Short mmCIF file of C-alpha atoms and ligand atoms in Angstrom, two decimals:
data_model
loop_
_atom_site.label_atom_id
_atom_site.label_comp_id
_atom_site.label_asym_id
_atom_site.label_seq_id
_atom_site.Cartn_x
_atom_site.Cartn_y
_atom_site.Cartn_z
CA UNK A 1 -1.11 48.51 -9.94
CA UNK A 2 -2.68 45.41 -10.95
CA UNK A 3 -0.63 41.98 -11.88
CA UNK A 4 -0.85 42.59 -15.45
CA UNK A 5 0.29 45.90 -15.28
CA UNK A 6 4.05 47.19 -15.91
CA UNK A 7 4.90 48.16 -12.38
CA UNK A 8 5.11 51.92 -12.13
CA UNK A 9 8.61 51.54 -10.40
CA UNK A 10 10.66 50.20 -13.18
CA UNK A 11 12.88 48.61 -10.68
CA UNK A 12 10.40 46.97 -8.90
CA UNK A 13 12.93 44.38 -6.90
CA UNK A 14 14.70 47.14 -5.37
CA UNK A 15 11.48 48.12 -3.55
CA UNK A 16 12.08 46.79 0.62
CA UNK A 17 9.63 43.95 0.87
CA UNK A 18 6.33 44.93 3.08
CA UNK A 19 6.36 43.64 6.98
CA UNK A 20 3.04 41.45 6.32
CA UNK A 21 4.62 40.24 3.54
CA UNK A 22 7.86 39.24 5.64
CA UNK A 23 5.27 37.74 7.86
CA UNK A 24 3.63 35.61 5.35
CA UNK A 25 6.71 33.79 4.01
CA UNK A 26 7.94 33.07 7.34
CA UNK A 27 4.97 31.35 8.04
CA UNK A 28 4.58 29.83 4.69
CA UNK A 29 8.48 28.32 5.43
CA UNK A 30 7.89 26.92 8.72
CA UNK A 31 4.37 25.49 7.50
CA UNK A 32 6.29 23.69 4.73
CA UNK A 33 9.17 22.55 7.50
CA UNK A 34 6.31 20.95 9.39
CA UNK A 35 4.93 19.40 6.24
CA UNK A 36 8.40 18.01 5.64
CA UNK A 37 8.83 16.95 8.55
CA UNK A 38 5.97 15.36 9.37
CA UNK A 39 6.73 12.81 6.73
CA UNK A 40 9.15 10.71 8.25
CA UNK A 41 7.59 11.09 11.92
CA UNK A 42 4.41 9.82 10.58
CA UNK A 43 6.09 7.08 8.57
CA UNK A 44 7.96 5.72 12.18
CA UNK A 45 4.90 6.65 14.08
CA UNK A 46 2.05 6.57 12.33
CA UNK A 47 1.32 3.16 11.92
CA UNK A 48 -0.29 3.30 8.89
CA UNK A 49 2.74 3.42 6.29
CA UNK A 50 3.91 -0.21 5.56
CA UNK A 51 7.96 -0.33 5.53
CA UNK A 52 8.27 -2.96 3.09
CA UNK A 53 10.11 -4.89 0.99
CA UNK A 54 10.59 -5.10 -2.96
CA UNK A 55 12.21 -7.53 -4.87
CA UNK A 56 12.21 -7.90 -8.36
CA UNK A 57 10.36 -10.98 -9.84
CA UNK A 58 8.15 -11.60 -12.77
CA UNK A 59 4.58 -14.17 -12.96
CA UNK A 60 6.33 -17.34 -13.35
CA UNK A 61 8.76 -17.55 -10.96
CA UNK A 62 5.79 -16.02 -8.13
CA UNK A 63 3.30 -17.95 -9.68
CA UNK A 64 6.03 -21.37 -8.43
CA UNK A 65 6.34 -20.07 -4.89
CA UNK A 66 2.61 -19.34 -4.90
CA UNK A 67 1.57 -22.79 -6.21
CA UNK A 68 4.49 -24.54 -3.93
CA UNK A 69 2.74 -23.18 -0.51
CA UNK A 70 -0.63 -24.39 -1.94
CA UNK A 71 0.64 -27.82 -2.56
CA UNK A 72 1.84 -28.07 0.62
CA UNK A 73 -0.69 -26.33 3.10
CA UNK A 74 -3.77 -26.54 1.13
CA UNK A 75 -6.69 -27.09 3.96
CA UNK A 76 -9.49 -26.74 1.97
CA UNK A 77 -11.21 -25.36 -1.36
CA UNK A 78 -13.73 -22.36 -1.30
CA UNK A 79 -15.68 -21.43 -4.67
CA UNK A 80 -12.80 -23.23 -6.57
CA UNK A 81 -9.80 -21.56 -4.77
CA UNK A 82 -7.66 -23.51 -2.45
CA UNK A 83 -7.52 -22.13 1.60
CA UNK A 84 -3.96 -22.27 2.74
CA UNK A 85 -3.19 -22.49 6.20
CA UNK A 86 0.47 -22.13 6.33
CA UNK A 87 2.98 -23.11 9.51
CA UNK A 88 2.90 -19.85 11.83
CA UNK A 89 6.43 -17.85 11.10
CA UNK A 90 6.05 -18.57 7.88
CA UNK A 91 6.87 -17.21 4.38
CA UNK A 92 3.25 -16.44 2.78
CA UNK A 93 2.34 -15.78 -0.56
CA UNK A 94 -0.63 -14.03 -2.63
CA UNK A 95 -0.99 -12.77 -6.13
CA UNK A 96 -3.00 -10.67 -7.65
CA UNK A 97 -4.79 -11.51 -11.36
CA UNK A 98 -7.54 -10.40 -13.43
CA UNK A 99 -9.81 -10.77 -11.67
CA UNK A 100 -9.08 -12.59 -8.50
CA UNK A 101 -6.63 -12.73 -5.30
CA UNK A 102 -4.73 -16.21 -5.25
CA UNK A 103 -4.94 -18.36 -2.66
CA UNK A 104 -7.09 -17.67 0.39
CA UNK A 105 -5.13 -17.43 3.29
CA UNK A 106 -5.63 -18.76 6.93
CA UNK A 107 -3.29 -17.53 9.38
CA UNK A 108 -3.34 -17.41 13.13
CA UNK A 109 -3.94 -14.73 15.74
CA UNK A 110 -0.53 -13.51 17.29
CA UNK A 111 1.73 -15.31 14.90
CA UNK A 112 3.75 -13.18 12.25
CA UNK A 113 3.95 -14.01 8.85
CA UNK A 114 6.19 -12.50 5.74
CA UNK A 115 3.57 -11.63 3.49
CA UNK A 116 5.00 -11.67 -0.23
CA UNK A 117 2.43 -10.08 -2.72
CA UNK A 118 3.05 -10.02 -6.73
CA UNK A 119 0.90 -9.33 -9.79
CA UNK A 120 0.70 -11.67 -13.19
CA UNK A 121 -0.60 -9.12 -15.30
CA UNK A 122 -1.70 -5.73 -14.46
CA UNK A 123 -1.06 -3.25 -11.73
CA UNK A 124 -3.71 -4.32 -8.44
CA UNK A 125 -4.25 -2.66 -5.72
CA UNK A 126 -4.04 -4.55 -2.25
CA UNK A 127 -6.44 -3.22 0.22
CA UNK A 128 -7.25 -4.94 3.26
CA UNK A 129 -10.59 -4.90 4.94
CA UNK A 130 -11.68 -3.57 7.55
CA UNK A 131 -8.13 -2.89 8.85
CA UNK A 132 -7.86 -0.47 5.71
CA UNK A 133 -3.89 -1.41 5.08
CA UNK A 134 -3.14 -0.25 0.95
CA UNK A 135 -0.72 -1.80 -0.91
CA UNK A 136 0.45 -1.31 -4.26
CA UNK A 137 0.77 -4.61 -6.51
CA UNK A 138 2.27 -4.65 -9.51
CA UNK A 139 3.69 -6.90 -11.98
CA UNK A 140 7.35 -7.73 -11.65
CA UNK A 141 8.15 -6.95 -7.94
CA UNK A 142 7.29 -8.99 -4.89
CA UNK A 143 6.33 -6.72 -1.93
CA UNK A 144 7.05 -8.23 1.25
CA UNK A 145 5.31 -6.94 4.38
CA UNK A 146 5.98 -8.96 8.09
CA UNK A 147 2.38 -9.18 9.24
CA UNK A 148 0.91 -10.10 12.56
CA UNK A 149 -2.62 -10.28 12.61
CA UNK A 150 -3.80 -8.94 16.11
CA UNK A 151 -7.70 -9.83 15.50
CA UNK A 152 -9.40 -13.22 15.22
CA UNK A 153 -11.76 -12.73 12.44
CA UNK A 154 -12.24 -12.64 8.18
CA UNK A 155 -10.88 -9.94 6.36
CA UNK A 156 -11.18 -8.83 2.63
CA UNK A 157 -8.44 -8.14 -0.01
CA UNK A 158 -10.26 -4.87 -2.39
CA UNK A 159 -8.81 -4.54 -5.43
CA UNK A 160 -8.62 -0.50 -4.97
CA UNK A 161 -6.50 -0.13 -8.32
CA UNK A 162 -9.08 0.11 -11.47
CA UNK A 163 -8.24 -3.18 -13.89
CA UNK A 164 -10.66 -3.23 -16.55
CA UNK A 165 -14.37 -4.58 -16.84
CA UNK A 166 -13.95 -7.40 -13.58
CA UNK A 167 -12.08 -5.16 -11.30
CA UNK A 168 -15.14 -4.62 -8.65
CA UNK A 169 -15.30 -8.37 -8.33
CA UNK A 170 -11.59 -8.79 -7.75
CA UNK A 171 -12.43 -9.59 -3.75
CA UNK A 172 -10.12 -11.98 -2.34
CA UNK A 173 -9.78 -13.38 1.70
CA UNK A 174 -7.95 -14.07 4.86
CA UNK A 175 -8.71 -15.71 7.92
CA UNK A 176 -7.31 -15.07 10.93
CA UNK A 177 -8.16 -17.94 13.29
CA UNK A 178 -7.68 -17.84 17.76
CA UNK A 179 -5.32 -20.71 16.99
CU1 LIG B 1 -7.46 -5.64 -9.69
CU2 LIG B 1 -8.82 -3.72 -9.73
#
């Protein structure tokens, strides 16, 4: 009998179900329990998925908060954007543009942060280099991650979300300085 054959036996689901077969499902089952399972455990202790905030928001209100740390903590300009070194504890802010991260941040080693991340105009990806931490950005929410940056050093903000002709230049920065 082949699949797209009748089966011979007309009543086919009255036929007892073969041992290996048995066999098979139960291990298909407890594979997909593990799966399941797997998903919060990884998620507490995996370290890698972000429990974050959302909030919803749109440009010009983030766009004020952005522009309102700037004013305030600006320490320096880099290739035309500002470098803001905000007080430690702090509530920090970055958006995402075509094509560009906004500000550049400075932040200090050991000190956490609430990072608040929005879009203006298209969905972004935040990825942050070398640590490899992936963030969705997207227009009209403001994800908030507590950070606490364990390494002195400079990082990278990818843009790992395609946005049109200037995406592989949408590279954007953070410092994290000893103190
Ligand atoms: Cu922004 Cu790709």
């Amino acid at each position: 009998m082949t699949s797209y054959m009748p089966p011979s036996e007309r009543v086919w689901w009255k036929t007892p179900i073969g041992r290996d077969e048995v066999l098979w499902i139960g291990i298909a089952l407890v594979w997909c329990l593990v799966m399941f399972f797997m998903m919060p455990y990884w998620h507490i202790y995996g370290k890698q998925n972000l429990s974050n905030e959302a909030y919803q928001t749109n440009a010009i209100q983030f766009q004020a908060k952005v522009d309102a740390m700037v004013a305030a903590h600006q320490v320096r300009e880099e290739a035309h954007i500002p470098v803001v070194r905000p007080p430690a504890g702090s509530d920090v802010y970055m958006l995402g543009r075509l094509w560009q991260w906004y500000p550049i941040l400075e932040l200090e080693k050991g000190q956490s942060y609430r990072l608040h991340l929005s879009s203006m105009d298209w969905q972004h990806g935040f990825s942050l280099q070398p640590v490899n931490i992936n963030l969705q950005v997207v227009p009209g929410y403001e994800m908030v991650l507590t950070v606490e940056p364990d390494q002195a050093g400079e990082y990278s903000v990818v843009c790992n979300e395609y946005c049109g002709i200037g995406h592989h230049m949408m590279l954007g920065k953070i410092y994290v300085t000893e103190n």
